[in-house]
mmCIF file of C-alpha atoms in Angstrom:
data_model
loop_
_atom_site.group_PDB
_atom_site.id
_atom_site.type_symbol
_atom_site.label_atom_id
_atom_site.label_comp_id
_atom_site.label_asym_id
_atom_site.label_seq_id
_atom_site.Cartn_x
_atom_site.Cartn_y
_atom_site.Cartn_z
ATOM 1 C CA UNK A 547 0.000 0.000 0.000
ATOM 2 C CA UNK A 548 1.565 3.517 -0.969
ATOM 3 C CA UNK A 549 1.548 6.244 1.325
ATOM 4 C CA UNK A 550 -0.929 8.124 -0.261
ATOM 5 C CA UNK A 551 -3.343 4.660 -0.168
ATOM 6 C CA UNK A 552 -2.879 5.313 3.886
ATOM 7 C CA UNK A 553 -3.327 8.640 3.969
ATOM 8 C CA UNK A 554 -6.591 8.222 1.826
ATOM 9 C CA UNK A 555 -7.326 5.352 4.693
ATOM 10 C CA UNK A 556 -6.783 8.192 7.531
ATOM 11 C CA UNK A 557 -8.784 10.497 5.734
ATOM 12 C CA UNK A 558 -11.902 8.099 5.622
ATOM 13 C CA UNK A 559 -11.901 7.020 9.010
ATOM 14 C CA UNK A 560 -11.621 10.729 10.463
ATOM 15 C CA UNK A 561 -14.640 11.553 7.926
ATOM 16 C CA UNK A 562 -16.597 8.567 9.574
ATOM 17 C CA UNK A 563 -15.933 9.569 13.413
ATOM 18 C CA UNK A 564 -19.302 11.362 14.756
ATOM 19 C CA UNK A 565 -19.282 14.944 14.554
ATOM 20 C CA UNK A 566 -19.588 15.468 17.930
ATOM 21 C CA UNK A 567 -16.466 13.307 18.676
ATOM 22 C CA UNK A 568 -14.512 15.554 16.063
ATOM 23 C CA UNK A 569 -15.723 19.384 17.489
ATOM 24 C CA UNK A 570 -13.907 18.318 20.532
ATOM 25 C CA UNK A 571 -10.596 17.479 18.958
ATOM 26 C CA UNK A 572 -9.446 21.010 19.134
ATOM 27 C CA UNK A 573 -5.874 21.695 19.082
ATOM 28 C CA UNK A 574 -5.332 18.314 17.980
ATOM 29 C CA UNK A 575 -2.612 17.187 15.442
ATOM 30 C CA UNK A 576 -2.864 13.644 13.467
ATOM 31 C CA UNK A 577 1.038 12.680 12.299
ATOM 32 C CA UNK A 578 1.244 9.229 10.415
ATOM 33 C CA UNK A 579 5.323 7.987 10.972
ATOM 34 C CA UNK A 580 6.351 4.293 10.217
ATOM 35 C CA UNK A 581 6.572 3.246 13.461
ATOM 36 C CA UNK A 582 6.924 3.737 16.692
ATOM 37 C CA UNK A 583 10.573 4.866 17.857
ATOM 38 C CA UNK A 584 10.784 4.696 21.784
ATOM 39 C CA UNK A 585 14.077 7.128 20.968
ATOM 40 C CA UNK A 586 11.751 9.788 20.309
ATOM 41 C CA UNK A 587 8.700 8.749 23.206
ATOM 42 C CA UNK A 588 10.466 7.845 26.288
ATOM 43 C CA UNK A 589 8.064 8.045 28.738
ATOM 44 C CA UNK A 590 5.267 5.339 29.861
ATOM 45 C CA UNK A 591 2.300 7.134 28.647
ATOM 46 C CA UNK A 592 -1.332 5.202 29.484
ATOM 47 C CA UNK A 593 -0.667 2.586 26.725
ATOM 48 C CA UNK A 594 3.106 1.870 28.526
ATOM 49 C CA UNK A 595 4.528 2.183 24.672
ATOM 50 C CA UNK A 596 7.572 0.990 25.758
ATOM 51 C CA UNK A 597 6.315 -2.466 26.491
ATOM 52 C CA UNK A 598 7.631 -4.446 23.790
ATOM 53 C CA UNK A 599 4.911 -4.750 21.676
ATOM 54 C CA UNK A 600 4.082 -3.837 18.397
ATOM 55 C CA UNK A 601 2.762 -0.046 18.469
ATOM 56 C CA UNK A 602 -0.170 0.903 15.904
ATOM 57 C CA UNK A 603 -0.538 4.468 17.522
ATOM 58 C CA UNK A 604 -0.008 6.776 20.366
ATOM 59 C CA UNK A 605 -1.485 9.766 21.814
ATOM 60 C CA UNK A 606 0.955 12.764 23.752
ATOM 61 C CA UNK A 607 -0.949 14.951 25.110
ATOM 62 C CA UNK A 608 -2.800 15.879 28.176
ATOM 63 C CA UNK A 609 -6.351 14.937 28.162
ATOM 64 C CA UNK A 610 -9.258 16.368 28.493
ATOM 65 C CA UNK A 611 -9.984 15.048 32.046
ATOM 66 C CA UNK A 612 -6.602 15.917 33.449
ATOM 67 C CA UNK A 613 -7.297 19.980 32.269
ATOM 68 C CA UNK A 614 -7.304 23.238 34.438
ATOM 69 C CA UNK A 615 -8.471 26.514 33.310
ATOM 70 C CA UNK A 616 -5.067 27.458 32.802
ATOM 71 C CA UNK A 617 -3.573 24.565 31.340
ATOM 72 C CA UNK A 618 -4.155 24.782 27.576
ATOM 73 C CA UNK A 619 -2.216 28.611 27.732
ATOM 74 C CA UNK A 620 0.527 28.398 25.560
ATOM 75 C CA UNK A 621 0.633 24.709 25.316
ATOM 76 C CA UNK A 622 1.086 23.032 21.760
ATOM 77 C CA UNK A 623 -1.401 20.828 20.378
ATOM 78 C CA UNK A 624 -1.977 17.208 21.354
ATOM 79 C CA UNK A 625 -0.483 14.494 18.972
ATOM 80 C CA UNK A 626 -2.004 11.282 17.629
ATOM 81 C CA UNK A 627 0.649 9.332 15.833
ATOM 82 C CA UNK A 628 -0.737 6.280 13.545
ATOM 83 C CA UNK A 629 2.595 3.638 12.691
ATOM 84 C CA UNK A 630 1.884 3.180 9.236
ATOM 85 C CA UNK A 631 4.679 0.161 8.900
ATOM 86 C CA UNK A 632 3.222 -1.379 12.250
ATOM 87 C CA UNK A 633 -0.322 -1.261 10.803
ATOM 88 C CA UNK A 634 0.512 -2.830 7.758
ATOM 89 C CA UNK A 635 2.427 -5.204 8.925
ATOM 90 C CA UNK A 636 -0.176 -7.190 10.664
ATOM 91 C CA UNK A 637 -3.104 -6.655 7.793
ATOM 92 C CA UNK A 638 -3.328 -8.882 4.459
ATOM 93 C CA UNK A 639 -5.898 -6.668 2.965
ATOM 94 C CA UNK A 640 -7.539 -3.165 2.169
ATOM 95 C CA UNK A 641 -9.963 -4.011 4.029
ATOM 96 C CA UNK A 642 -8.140 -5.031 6.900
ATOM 97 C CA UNK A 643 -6.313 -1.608 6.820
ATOM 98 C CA UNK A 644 -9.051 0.339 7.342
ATOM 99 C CA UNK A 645 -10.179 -1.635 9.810
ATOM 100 C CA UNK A 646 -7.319 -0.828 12.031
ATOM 101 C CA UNK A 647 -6.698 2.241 10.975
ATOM 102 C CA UNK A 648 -10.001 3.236 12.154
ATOM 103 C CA UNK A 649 -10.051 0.798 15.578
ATOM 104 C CA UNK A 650 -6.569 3.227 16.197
ATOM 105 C CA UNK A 651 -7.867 6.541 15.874
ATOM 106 C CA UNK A 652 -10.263 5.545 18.038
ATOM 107 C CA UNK A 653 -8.385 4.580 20.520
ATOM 108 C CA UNK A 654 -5.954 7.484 20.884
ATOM 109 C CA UNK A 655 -9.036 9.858 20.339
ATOM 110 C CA UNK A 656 -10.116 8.084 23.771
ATOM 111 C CA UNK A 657 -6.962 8.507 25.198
ATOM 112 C CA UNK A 658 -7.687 12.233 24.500
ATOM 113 C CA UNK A 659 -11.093 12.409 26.061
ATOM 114 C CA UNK A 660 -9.680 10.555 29.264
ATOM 115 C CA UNK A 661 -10.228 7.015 28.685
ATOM 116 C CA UNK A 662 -8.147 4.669 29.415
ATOM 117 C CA UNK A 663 -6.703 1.247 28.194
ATOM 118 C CA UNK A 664 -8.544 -0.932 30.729
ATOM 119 C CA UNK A 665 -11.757 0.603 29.648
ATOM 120 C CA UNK A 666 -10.699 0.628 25.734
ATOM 121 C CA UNK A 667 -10.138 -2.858 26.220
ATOM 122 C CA UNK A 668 -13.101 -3.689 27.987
ATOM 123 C CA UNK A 669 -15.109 -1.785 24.740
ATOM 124 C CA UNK A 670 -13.301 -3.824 22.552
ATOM 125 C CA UNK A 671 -11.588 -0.863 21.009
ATOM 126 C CA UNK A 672 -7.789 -2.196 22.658
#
């Protein structure tokens, strides 16, 4: 799949999230790197990236439920990160792309909104 194939993927499954989800996403940037490089995230965010596994995508940021009044002055805008060469590593298939693609934004878009990976996998949306 070419990188512009992805990006149309991206594209599709941000168009398909509910509008109400996507008015809250302010001050929210979507980057789409290879993969995951713990050189550039060392910390233990929510989803303990540094775990070992294979990462699809990552939230930095603080989220919504962790805000003051004051804490958004100055600050730069959240990042979502979706690993491109993780994601298509484990998919055969269109089909199966967008499938992920999708499950992954909607899991670091939780992250944003406070949710955590317990819950996400409780939902199904690990």
């Amino acid at each position: 799949m070419s990188d512009d194939e992805f990006q149309e993927c991206v594209e599709r499954a941000l168009a398909r999230m509910p509008r109400s989800v996507m008015k809250n996403l302010e001050n929210v940037a979507i980057f789409i790197e290879d993969r995951y490089s713990p050189e550039i995230h060392e910390y233990d965010d929510a989803g303990s990236p540094q775990d070992g596994g294979l990462v699809l995508g990552l939230y930095e940021g603080t989220p919504l439920t962790e805000r003051t009044w004051d804490s958004d002055a100055g600050a730069l805008p959240d990042r979502i990160f979706l690993y491109q060469g993780s994601i298509l590593e484990i998919c055969e298939s269109v089909e199966q792309v967008e499938r992920e693609v999708a499950i992954t934004i909607v899991h670091e878009i939780a992250h944003h909104f406070g949710i955590d990976d317990d819950l996400l996998h409780e939902l199904g949306w690990g």
